[in-house]
PDB file of C-alpha atoms and ligand atoms in Angstrom:
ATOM      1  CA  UNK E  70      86.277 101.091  91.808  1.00 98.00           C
ATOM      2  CA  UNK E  71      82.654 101.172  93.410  1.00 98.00           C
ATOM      3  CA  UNK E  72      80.577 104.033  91.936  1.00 98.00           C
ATOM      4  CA  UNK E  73      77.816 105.813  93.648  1.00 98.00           C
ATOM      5  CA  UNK E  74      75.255 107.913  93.241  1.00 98.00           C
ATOM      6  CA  UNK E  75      74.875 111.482  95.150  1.00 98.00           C
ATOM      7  CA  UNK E  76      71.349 112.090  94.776  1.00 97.00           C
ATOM      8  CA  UNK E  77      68.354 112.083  97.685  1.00 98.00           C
ATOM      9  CA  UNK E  78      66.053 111.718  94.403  1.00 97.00           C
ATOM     10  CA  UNK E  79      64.419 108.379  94.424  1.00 97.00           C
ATOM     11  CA  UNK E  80      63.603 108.872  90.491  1.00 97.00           C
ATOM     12  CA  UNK E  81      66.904 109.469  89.391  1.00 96.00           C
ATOM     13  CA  UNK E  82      67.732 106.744  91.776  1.00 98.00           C
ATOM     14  CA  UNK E  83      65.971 104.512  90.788  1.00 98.00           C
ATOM     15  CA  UNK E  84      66.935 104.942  86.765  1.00 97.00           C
ATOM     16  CA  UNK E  85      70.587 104.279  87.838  1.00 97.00           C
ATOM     17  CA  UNK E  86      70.235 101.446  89.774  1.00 97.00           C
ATOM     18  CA  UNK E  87      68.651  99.947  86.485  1.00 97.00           C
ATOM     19  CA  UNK E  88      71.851 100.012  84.745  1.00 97.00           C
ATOM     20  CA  UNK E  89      72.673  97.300  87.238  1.00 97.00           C
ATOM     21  CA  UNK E  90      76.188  99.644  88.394  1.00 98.00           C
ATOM     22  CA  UNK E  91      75.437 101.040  91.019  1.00 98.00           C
ATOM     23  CA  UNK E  92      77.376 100.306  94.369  1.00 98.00           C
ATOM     24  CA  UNK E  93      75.855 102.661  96.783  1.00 98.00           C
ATOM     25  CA  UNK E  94      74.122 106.372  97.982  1.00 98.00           C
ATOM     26  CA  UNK E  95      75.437 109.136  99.176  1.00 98.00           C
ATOM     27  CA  UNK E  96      73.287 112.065 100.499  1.00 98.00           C
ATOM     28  CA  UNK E  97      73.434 115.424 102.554  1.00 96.00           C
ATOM     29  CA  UNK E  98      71.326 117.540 104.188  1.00 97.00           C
ATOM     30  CA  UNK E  99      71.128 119.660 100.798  1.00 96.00           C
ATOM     31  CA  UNK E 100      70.322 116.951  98.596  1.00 97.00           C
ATOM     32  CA  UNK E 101      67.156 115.869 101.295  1.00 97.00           C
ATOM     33  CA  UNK E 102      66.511 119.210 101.779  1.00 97.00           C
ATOM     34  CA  UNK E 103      66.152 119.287  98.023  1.00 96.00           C
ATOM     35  CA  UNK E 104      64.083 116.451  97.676  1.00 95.00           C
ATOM     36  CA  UNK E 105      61.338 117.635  99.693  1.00 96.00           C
ATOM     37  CA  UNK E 106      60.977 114.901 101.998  1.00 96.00           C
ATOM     38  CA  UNK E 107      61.259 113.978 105.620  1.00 97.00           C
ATOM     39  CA  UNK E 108      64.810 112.265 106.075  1.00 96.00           C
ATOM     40  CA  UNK E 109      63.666 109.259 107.622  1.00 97.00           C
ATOM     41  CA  UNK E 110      61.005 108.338 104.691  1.00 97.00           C
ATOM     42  CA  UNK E 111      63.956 109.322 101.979  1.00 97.00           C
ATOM     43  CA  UNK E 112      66.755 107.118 103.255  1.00 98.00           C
ATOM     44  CA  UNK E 113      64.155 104.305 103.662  1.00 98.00           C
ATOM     45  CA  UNK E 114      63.635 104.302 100.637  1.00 98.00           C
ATOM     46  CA  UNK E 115      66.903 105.065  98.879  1.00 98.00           C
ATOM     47  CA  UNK E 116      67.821 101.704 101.265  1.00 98.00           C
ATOM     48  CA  UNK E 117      65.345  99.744  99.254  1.00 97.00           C
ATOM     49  CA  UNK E 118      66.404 100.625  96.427  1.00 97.00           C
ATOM     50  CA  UNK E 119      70.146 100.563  96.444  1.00 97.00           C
ATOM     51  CA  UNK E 120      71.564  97.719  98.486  1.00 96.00           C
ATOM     52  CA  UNK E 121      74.367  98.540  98.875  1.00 98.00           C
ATOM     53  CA  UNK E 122      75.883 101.503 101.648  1.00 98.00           C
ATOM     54  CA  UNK E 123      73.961 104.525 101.929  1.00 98.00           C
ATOM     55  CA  UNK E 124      75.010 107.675 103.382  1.00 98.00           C
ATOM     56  CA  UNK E 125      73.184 109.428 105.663  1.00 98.00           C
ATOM     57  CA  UNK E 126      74.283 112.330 107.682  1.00 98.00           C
ATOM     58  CA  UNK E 127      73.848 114.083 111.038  1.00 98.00           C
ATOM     59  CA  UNK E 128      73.214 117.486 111.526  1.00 98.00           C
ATOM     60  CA  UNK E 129      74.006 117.716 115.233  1.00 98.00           C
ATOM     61  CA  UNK E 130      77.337 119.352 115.498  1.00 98.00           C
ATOM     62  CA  UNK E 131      78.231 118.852 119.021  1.00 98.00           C
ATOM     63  CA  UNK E 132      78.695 114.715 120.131  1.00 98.00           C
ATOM     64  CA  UNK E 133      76.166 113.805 121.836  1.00 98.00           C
ATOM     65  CA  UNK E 134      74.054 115.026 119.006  1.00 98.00           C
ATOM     66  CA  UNK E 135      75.746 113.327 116.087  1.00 98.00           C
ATOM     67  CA  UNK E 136      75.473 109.962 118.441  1.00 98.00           C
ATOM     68  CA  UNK E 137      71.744 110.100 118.764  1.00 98.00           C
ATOM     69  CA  UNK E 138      71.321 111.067 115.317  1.00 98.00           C
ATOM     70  CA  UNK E 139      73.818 108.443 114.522  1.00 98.00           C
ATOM     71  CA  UNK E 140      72.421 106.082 116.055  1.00 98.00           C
ATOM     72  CA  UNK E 141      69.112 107.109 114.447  1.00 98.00           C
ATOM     73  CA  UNK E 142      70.081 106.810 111.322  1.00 98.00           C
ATOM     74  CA  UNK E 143      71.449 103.764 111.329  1.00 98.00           C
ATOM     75  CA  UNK E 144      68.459 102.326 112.715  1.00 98.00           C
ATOM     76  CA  UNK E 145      66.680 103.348 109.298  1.00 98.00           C
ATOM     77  CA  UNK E 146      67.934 100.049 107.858  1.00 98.00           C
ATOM     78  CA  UNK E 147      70.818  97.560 107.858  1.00 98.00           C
ATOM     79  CA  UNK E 148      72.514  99.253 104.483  1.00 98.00           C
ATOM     80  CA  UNK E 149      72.916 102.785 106.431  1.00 98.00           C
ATOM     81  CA  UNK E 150      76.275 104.837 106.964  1.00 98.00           C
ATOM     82  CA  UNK E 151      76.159 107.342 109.055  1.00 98.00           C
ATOM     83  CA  UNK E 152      77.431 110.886 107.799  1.00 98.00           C
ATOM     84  CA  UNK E 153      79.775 113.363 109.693  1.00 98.00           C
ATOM     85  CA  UNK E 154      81.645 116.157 109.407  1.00 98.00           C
ATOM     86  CA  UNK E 155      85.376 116.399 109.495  1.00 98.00           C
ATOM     87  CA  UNK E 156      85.519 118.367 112.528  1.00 98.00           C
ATOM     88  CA  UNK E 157      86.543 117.647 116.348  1.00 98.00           C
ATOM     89  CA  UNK E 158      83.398 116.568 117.506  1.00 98.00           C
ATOM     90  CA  UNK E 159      82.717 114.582 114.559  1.00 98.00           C
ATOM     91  CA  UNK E 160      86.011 112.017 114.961  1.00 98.00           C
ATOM     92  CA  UNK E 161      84.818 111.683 118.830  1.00 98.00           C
ATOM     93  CA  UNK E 162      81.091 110.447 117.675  1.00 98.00           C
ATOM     94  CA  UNK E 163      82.985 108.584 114.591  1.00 98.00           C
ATOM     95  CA  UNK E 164      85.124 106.628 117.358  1.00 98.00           C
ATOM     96  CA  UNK E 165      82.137 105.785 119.252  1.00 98.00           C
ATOM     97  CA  UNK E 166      79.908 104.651 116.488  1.00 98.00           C
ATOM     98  CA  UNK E 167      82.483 102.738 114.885  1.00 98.00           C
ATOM     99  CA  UNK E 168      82.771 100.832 118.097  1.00 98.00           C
ATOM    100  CA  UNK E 169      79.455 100.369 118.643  1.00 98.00           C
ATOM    101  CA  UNK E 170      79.836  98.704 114.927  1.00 98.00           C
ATOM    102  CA  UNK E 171      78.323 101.941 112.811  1.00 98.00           C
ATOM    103  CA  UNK E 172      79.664 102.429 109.870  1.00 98.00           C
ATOM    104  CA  UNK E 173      80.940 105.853 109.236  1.00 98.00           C
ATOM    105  CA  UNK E 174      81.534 107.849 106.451  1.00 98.00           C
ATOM    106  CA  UNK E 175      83.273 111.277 107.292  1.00 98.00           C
ATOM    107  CA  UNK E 176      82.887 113.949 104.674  1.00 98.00           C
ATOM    108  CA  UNK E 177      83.859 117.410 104.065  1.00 98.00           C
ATOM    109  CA  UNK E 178      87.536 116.245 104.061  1.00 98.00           C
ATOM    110  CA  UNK E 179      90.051 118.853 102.395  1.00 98.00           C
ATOM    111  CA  UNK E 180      93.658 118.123 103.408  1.00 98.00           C
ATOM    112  CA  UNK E 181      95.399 114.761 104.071  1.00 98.00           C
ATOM    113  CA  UNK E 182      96.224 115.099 107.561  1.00 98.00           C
ATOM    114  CA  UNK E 183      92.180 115.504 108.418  1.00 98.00           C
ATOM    115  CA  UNK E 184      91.626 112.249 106.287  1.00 98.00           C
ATOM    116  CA  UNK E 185      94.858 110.480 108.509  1.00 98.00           C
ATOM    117  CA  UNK E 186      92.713 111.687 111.653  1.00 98.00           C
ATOM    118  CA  UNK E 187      89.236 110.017 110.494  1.00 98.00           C
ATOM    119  CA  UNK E 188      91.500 106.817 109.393  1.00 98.00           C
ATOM    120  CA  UNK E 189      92.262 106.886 112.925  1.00 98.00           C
ATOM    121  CA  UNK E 190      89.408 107.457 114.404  1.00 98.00           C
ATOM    122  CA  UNK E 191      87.987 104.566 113.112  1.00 98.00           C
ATOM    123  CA  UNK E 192      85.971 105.605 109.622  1.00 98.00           C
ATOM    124  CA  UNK E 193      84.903 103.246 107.386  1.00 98.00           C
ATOM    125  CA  UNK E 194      84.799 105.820 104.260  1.00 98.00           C
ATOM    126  CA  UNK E 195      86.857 108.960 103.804  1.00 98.00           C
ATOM    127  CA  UNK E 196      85.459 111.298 101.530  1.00 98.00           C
ATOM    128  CA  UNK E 197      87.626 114.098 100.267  1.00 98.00           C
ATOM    129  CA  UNK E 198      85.614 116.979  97.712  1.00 98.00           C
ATOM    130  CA  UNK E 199      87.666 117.059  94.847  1.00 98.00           C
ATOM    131  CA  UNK E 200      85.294 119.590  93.115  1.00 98.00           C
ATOM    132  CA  UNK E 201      85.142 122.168  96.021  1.00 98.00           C
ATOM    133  CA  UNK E 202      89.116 122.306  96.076  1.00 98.00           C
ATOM    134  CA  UNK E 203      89.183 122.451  92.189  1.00 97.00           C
ATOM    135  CA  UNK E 204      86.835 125.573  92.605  1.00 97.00           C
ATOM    136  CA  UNK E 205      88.982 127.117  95.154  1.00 97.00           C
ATOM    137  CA  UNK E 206      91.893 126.681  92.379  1.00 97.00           C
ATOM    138  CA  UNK E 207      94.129 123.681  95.011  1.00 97.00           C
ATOM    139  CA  UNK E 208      93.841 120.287  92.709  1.00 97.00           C
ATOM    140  CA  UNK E 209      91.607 118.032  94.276  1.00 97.00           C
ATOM    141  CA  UNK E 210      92.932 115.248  92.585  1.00 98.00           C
ATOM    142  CA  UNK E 211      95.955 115.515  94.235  1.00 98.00           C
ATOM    143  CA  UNK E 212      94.231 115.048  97.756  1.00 98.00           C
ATOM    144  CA  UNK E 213      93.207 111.688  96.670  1.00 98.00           C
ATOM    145  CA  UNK E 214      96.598 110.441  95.654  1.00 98.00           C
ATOM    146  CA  UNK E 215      98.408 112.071  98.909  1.00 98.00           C
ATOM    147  CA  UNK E 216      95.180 110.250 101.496  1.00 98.00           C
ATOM    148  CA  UNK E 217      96.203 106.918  98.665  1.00 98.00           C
ATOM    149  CA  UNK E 218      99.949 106.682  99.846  1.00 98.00           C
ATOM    150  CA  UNK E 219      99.500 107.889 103.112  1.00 98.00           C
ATOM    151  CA  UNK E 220      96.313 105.018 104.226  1.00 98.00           C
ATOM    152  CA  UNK E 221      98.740 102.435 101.668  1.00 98.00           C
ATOM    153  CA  UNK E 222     101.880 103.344 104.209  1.00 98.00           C
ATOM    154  CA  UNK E 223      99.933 102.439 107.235  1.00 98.00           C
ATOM    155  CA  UNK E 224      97.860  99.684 106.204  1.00 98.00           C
ATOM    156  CA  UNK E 225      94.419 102.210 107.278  1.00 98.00           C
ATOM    157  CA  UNK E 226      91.429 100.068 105.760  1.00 98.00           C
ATOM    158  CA  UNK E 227      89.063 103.197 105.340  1.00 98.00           C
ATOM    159  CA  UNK E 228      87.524 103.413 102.132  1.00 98.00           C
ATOM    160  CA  UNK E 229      88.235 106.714  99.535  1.00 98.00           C
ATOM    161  CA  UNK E 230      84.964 108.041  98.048  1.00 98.00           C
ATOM    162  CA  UNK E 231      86.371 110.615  95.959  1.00 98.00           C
ATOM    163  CA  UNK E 232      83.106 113.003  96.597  1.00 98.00           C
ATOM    164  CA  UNK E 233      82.371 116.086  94.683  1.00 97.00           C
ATOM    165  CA  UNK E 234      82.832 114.983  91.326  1.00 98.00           C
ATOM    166  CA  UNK E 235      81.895 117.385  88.490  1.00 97.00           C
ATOM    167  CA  UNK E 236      82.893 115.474  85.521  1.00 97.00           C
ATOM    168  CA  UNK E 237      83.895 112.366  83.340  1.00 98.00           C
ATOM    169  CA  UNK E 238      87.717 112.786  83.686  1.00 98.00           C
ATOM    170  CA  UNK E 239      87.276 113.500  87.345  1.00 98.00           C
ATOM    171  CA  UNK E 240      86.350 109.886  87.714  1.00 98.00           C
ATOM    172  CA  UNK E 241      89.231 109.057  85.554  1.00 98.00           C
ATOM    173  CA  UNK E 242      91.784 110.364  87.293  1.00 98.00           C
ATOM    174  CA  UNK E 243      90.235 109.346  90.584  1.00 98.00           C
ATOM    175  CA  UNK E 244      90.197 105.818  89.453  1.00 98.00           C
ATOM    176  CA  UNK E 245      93.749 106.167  88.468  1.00 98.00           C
ATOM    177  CA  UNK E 246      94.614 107.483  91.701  1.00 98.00           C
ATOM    178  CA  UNK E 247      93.325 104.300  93.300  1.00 98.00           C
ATOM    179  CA  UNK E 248      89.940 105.905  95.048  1.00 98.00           C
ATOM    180  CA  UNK E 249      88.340 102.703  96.489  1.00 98.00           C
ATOM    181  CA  UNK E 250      84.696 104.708  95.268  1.00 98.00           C
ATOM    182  CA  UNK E 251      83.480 107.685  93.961  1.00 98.00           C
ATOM    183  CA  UNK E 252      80.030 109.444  94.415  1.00 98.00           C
ATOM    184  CA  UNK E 253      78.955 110.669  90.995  1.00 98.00           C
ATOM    185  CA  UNK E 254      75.499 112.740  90.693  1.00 97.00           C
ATOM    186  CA  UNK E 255      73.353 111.381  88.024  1.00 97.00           C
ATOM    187  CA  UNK E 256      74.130 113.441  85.182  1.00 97.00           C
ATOM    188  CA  UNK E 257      77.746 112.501  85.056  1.00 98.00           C
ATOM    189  CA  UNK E 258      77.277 109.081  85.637  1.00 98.00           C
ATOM    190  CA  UNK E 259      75.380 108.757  82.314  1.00 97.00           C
ATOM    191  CA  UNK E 260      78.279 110.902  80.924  1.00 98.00           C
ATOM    192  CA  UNK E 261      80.391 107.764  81.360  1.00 98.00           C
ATOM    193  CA  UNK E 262      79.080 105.791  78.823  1.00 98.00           C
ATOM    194  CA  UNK E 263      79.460 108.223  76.413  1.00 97.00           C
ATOM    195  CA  UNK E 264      82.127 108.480  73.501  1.00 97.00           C
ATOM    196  CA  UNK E 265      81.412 110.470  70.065  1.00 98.00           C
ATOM    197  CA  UNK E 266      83.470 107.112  68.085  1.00 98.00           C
ATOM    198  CA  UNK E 267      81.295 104.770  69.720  1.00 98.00           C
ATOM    199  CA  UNK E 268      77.996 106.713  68.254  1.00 98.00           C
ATOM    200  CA  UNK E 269      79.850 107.012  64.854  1.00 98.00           C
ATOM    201  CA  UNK E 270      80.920 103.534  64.765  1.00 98.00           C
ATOM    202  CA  UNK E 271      77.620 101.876  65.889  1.00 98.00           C
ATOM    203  CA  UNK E 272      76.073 104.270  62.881  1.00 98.00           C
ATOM    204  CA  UNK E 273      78.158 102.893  60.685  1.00 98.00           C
ATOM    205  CA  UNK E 274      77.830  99.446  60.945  1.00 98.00           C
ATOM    206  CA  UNK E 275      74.226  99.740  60.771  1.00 98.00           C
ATOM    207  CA  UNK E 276      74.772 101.097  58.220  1.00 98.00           C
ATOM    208  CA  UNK E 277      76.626  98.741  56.222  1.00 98.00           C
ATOM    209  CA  UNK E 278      74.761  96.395  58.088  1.00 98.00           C
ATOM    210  CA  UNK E 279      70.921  97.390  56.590  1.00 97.00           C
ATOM    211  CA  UNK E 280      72.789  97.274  52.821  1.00 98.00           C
ATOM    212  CA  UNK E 281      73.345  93.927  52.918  1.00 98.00           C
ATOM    213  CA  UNK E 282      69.196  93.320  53.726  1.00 97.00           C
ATOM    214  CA  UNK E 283      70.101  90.288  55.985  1.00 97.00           C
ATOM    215  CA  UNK E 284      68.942  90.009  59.597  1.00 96.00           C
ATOM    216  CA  UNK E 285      70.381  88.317  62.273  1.00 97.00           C
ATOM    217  CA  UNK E 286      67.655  86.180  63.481  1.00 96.00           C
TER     218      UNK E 286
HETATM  219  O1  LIG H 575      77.691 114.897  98.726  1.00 68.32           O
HETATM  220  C1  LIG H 575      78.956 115.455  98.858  1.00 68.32           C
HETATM  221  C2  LIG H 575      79.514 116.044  97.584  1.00 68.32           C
HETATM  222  O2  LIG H 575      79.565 115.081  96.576  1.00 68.32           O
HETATM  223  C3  LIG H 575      78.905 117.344  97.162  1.00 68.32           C
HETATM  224  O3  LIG H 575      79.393 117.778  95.926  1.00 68.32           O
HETATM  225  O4  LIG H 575      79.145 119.237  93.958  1.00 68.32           O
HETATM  226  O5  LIG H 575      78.081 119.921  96.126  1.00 68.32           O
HETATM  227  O6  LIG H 575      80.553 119.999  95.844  1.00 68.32           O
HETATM  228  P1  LIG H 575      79.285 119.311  95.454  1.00 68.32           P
END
């Protein structure tokens, strides 16, 4: 499974692209809005640091909007996918883009049938919020395995990005589920390494290790 990071913060990006892990970027407006910066000089960036896909997404909400923004965007540099919203509007500037040989990746999906339409229309990612339907008390994780079997029945080649991730065993189960990616932010990603046996067993064998007074090299 590809894992990403959903952060617009160049530091933080830039510490978890060091582990060398790192598959791709995922923004939205919130997270640039966050950072402080102008879009265009963020993704830049975030493209230069990350080589693999970046998400980057439109505003606009009617289609000729999200096409110029689209196209925009994807000008930015050659590791840019363009963002946009599961709505109407946003499957008609999807199909268009996709021809023209955009990538897309449509977000704000909540319900299989939407993620069957952006398959359709052309998407290259699909990204379903597993945390926002948690909070809303529907199991997100059981989006991901219904958009699995239904994109597995039809042969659809557009990638899951399980998206809204709020912990460790989110990612597990996702996995599990067969999500071709998932967009962590950068706190849970450093979660994953983490397990209390591994700390106790590497401070034991150092342990043991510094009573025998040899050393390795
Ligand atoms: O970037 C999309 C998604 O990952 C946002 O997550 O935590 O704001 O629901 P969240």
């Amino acid at each position: 499974m590809q894992l990403f990071i959903d952060s617009a913060d160049v530091t933080e990006l830039r510490a978890a692209a060091a582990s060398g892990l790192i598959d791709g970027v995922t923004t939205n407006p919130t997270l640039i809005a966050r950072s402080g910066r102008k879009m265009k000089d963020a993704i830049a960036e975030i493209c230069s640091i990350i080589p693999g896909p970046v998400s980057a997404e439109a505003v606009a909400t009617d289609v000729e909007g999200m096409l110029a923004e689209g196209r925009y965007l994807a000008r930015i540099a050659s590791n840019v996918v363009v963002k946009l919203p599961l709505t109407e509007n946003g499957l008609r500037a999807t199909q268009v883009l996709s021809d023209e040989g955009i990538r897309v990746n449509v977000t704000l999906c909540f319900s299989a049938v939407q993620a069957l339409l952006a398959a359709k229309a052309g998407a290259f990612f699909i990204s379903p919020f597993i945390g926002r339907l948690d909070d809303k008390g529907v199991d997100g994780m059981e989006l991901i395995h219904e958009i699995r079997q239904i994109y597995d029945n039809f042969g659809f080649s557009t990638n899951i990005l399980s998206a809204s991730i709020r912990s460790a065993e989110h990612v597990r189960q996702a996995a599990l589920a067969g999500s071709d990616c998932a967009t962590l932010p950068p706190k849970i990603f450093a979660e994953l390494y983490k397990h209390e046996l591994t700390d106790s067993g590497v401070a034991a064998f150092l342990k043991d290790w510094g009573a025998t007074g040899q050393s390795i090299l």
